[in-house]
mmCIF file of C-alpha atoms in Angstrom:
data_model
loop_
_atom_site.group_PDB
_atom_site.id
_atom_site.type_symbol
_atom_site.label_atom_id
_atom_site.label_comp_id
_atom_site.label_asym_id
_atom_site.label_seq_id
_atom_site.Cartn_x
_atom_site.Cartn_y
_atom_site.Cartn_z
ATOM 1 C CA UNK Q 27 89.559 108.306 97.993
ATOM 2 C CA UNK Q 28 88.153 106.179 95.109
ATOM 3 C CA UNK Q 29 87.020 102.778 95.824
ATOM 4 C CA UNK Q 30 86.284 100.378 93.015
ATOM 5 C CA UNK Q 31 85.605 96.601 93.177
ATOM 6 C CA UNK Q 32 86.701 96.065 89.620
ATOM 7 C CA UNK Q 33 88.071 97.881 86.800
ATOM 8 C CA UNK Q 34 87.930 97.680 82.957
ATOM 9 C CA UNK Q 35 91.595 96.464 83.180
ATOM 10 C CA UNK Q 36 90.827 93.666 85.850
ATOM 11 C CA UNK Q 37 89.288 91.545 83.018
ATOM 12 C CA UNK Q 38 92.513 91.077 81.391
ATOM 13 C CA UNK Q 39 94.489 89.774 84.478
ATOM 14 C CA UNK Q 40 93.075 86.293 84.619
ATOM 15 C CA UNK Q 41 90.501 86.022 81.609
ATOM 16 C CA UNK Q 42 87.941 88.354 83.152
ATOM 17 C CA UNK Q 43 86.215 86.527 85.788
ATOM 18 C CA UNK Q 44 87.338 88.953 88.473
ATOM 19 C CA UNK Q 45 84.184 88.648 90.735
ATOM 20 C CA UNK Q 46 84.162 84.897 91.241
ATOM 21 C CA UNK Q 47 87.152 82.734 90.420
ATOM 22 C CA UNK Q 48 89.478 83.188 87.476
ATOM 23 C CA UNK Q 49 89.424 81.043 84.330
ATOM 24 C CA UNK Q 50 92.596 80.350 82.413
ATOM 25 C CA UNK Q 51 94.219 82.981 80.298
ATOM 26 C CA UNK Q 52 97.479 83.475 78.343
ATOM 27 C CA UNK Q 53 99.328 83.912 81.617
ATOM 28 C CA UNK Q 54 97.707 81.073 83.358
ATOM 29 C CA UNK Q 55 95.474 80.841 86.358
ATOM 30 C CA UNK Q 56 95.603 81.156 90.130
ATOM 31 C CA UNK Q 57 97.313 78.258 91.655
ATOM 32 C CA UNK Q 58 96.584 76.066 94.858
ATOM 33 C CA UNK Q 59 99.091 76.632 97.460
ATOM 34 C CA UNK Q 60 99.315 72.860 98.381
ATOM 35 C CA UNK Q 61 100.039 72.197 94.628
ATOM 36 C CA UNK Q 62 103.047 74.518 94.350
ATOM 37 C CA UNK Q 63 105.957 72.590 93.179
ATOM 38 C CA UNK Q 64 108.535 75.050 94.567
ATOM 39 C CA UNK Q 65 108.890 78.578 96.143
ATOM 40 C CA UNK Q 66 110.873 81.362 94.383
ATOM 41 C CA UNK Q 67 112.012 84.408 96.234
ATOM 42 C CA UNK Q 68 111.852 87.676 94.232
ATOM 43 C CA UNK Q 69 113.359 90.943 95.774
ATOM 44 C CA UNK Q 70 112.159 94.328 94.818
ATOM 45 C CA UNK Q 71 114.503 97.237 95.258
ATOM 46 C CA UNK Q 72 114.533 100.875 95.091
ATOM 47 C CA UNK Q 73 116.792 100.694 92.162
ATOM 48 C CA UNK Q 74 113.598 99.745 90.294
ATOM 49 C CA UNK Q 75 114.719 96.112 89.715
ATOM 50 C CA UNK Q 76 113.463 92.646 90.475
ATOM 51 C CA UNK Q 77 115.981 90.069 91.536
ATOM 52 C CA UNK Q 78 115.812 87.760 89.710
ATOM 53 C CA UNK Q 79 114.306 89.425 86.731
ATOM 54 C CA UNK Q 80 113.712 86.206 84.762
ATOM 55 C CA UNK Q 81 112.171 82.998 85.980
ATOM 56 C CA UNK Q 82 112.086 79.612 84.280
ATOM 57 C CA UNK Q 83 109.128 77.349 84.825
ATOM 58 C CA UNK Q 84 107.583 74.357 83.237
ATOM 59 C CA UNK Q 85 104.291 74.456 81.519
ATOM 60 C CA UNK Q 86 101.646 73.246 84.000
ATOM 61 C CA UNK Q 87 103.737 74.098 86.881
ATOM 62 C CA UNK Q 88 102.302 75.800 90.041
ATOM 63 C CA UNK Q 89 104.867 78.334 91.568
ATOM 64 C CA UNK Q 90 104.794 80.124 94.874
ATOM 65 C CA UNK Q 91 106.593 83.669 94.217
ATOM 66 C CA UNK Q 92 107.535 84.939 97.713
ATOM 67 C CA UNK Q 93 108.001 88.838 96.863
ATOM 68 C CA UNK Q 94 110.110 90.830 99.301
ATOM 69 C CA UNK Q 95 110.219 94.550 99.246
ATOM 70 C CA UNK Q 96 113.982 95.330 100.097
ATOM 71 C CA UNK Q 97 113.315 98.933 99.372
ATOM 72 C CA UNK Q 98 112.212 102.067 101.340
ATOM 73 C CA UNK Q 99 109.175 102.640 99.031
ATOM 74 C CA UNK Q 100 106.074 100.639 98.016
ATOM 75 C CA UNK Q 101 106.578 98.240 95.219
ATOM 76 C CA UNK Q 102 104.401 95.410 93.626
ATOM 77 C CA UNK Q 103 104.671 92.481 91.298
ATOM 78 C CA UNK Q 104 101.893 92.169 88.624
ATOM 79 C CA UNK Q 105 101.840 89.264 86.242
ATOM 80 C CA UNK Q 106 100.427 89.887 82.703
ATOM 81 C CA UNK Q 107 100.924 90.120 79.103
ATOM 82 C CA UNK Q 108 102.789 93.363 77.832
ATOM 83 C CA UNK Q 109 99.688 94.911 76.687
ATOM 84 C CA UNK Q 110 97.901 94.280 79.964
ATOM 85 C CA UNK Q 111 100.606 95.756 81.966
ATOM 86 C CA UNK Q 112 100.975 98.709 79.800
ATOM 87 C CA UNK Q 113 97.248 99.365 80.033
ATOM 88 C CA UNK Q 114 97.110 98.847 83.806
ATOM 89 C CA UNK Q 115 100.056 101.109 84.286
ATOM 90 C CA UNK Q 116 98.197 103.903 82.376
ATOM 91 C CA UNK Q 117 95.381 103.396 84.849
ATOM 92 C CA UNK Q 118 97.788 103.458 87.802
ATOM 93 C CA UNK Q 119 99.195 106.758 86.814
ATOM 94 C CA UNK Q 120 95.667 108.031 87.015
ATOM 95 C CA UNK Q 121 94.916 106.600 90.425
ATOM 96 C CA UNK Q 122 98.389 106.340 92.174
ATOM 97 C CA UNK Q 123 96.906 105.096 95.431
ATOM 98 C CA UNK Q 124 95.645 101.903 93.899
ATOM 99 C CA UNK Q 125 96.461 98.725 95.723
ATOM 100 C CA UNK Q 126 96.608 95.154 94.532
ATOM 101 C CA UNK Q 127 96.023 91.971 96.286
ATOM 102 C CA UNK Q 128 94.572 89.783 93.308
ATOM 103 C CA UNK Q 129 95.785 86.338 92.677
ATOM 104 C CA UNK Q 130 97.950 87.621 89.733
ATOM 105 C CA UNK Q 131 99.336 90.731 91.773
ATOM 106 C CA UNK Q 132 100.725 91.732 95.022
ATOM 107 C CA UNK Q 133 101.573 94.999 96.693
ATOM 108 C CA UNK Q 134 104.155 95.046 99.309
ATOM 109 C CA UNK Q 135 105.089 97.757 101.825
ATOM 110 C CA UNK Q 136 108.851 98.445 102.481
ATOM 111 C CA UNK Q 137 110.375 95.627 104.433
ATOM 112 C CA UNK Q 138 107.506 93.306 103.958
ATOM 113 C CA UNK Q 139 106.794 90.164 102.087
ATOM 114 C CA UNK Q 140 103.708 89.078 99.892
ATOM 115 C CA UNK Q 141 103.128 86.232 97.622
ATOM 116 C CA UNK Q 142 101.606 84.922 94.613
ATOM 117 C CA UNK Q 143 100.612 81.243 93.856
ATOM 118 C CA UNK Q 144 100.284 80.820 90.236
ATOM 119 C CA UNK Q 145 99.854 78.041 87.665
ATOM 120 C CA UNK Q 146 101.612 78.595 84.420
ATOM 121 C CA UNK Q 147 99.425 76.734 81.943
ATOM 122 C CA UNK Q 148 100.603 78.081 78.587
ATOM 123 C CA UNK Q 149 104.116 77.795 77.096
ATOM 124 C CA UNK Q 150 105.753 81.119 76.128
ATOM 125 C CA UNK Q 151 106.506 84.172 78.149
ATOM 126 C CA UNK Q 152 104.473 85.739 81.011
ATOM 127 C CA UNK Q 153 105.719 89.304 81.849
ATOM 128 C CA UNK Q 154 105.682 90.764 85.232
ATOM 129 C CA UNK Q 155 106.211 94.565 86.453
ATOM 130 C CA UNK Q 156 105.872 97.030 89.145
ATOM 131 C CA UNK Q 157 103.041 99.314 88.253
ATOM 132 C CA UNK Q 158 103.611 101.997 90.877
ATOM 133 C CA UNK Q 159 103.878 105.385 89.013
ATOM 134 C CA UNK Q 160 107.501 105.843 87.706
ATOM 135 C CA UNK Q 161 108.454 102.315 88.441
ATOM 136 C CA UNK Q 162 107.389 100.646 85.031
ATOM 137 C CA UNK Q 163 109.057 103.513 83.062
ATOM 138 C CA UNK Q 164 112.194 103.054 85.182
ATOM 139 C CA UNK Q 165 112.526 99.518 83.974
ATOM 140 C CA UNK Q 166 111.153 97.557 86.784
ATOM 141 C CA UNK Q 167 109.926 94.500 84.724
ATOM 142 C CA UNK Q 168 110.796 90.895 84.288
ATOM 143 C CA UNK Q 169 109.605 87.854 82.552
ATOM 144 C CA UNK Q 170 108.674 84.269 83.374
ATOM 145 C CA UNK Q 171 109.887 81.943 80.612
ATOM 146 C CA UNK Q 172 107.365 78.961 80.487
ATOM 147 C CA UNK Q 173 108.929 75.907 78.738
ATOM 148 C CA UNK Q 174 106.511 73.714 76.886
ATOM 149 C CA UNK Q 175 108.068 70.404 78.212
ATOM 150 C CA UNK Q 176 110.437 69.511 80.754
ATOM 151 C CA UNK Q 177 112.263 72.789 81.290
ATOM 152 C CA UNK Q 178 114.552 73.193 84.142
ATOM 153 C CA UNK Q 179 112.394 74.554 86.961
ATOM 154 C CA UNK Q 180 114.427 73.786 89.955
ATOM 155 C CA UNK Q 181 116.260 77.128 90.399
ATOM 156 C CA UNK Q 182 115.687 79.151 93.514
ATOM 157 C CA UNK Q 183 113.788 76.646 95.387
ATOM 158 C CA UNK Q 184 112.937 77.179 99.076
ATOM 159 C CA UNK Q 185 110.284 75.640 101.410
ATOM 160 C CA UNK Q 186 106.609 76.781 100.972
ATOM 161 C CA UNK Q 187 105.080 79.790 102.841
ATOM 162 C CA UNK Q 188 101.527 80.619 103.369
ATOM 163 C CA UNK Q 189 99.248 82.033 100.401
ATOM 164 C CA UNK Q 190 98.306 85.698 99.909
ATOM 165 C CA UNK Q 191 94.748 86.937 100.157
ATOM 166 C CA UNK Q 192 92.656 87.955 97.175
ATOM 167 C CA UNK Q 193 91.241 91.321 97.119
ATOM 168 C CA UNK Q 194 91.788 94.209 94.514
ATOM 169 C CA UNK Q 195 91.386 97.505 96.132
ATOM 170 C CA UNK Q 196 91.618 100.919 94.441
#
């Protein structure tokens, strides 16, 4: 088993400060659970889909993503740019046992729930995907539309849950 504490790709996930706190990047920054304005439930299925596959947030909003694996196989949700996700997916194909529990990503066993607390600091689009081998290619992708002003960010609201841990294991 290969064990790494960081990878060349991890620098892209949240502006490259993988070892001690994450600076802002094009996709935002780790959020503080107590500052989450709402919780959005995202289901992952063995049909290689996220439900919902599109989320709408306001720039500056901190969101708690409660990610449920409704399938029978392992899935994950990883936030990033298209280029970051594609590059990390190539790495995942080389190391299929890689697991993620970094602030911008969560791996979830069948029937389990994980979460990401994320602050979306930049207007535009933040992509997400399941990077388990074969899943990305099968279309297990989604997008977060980050409105630069007062976009409607009230959809799918539920009470807050506890934050996920922050470790990246390979």
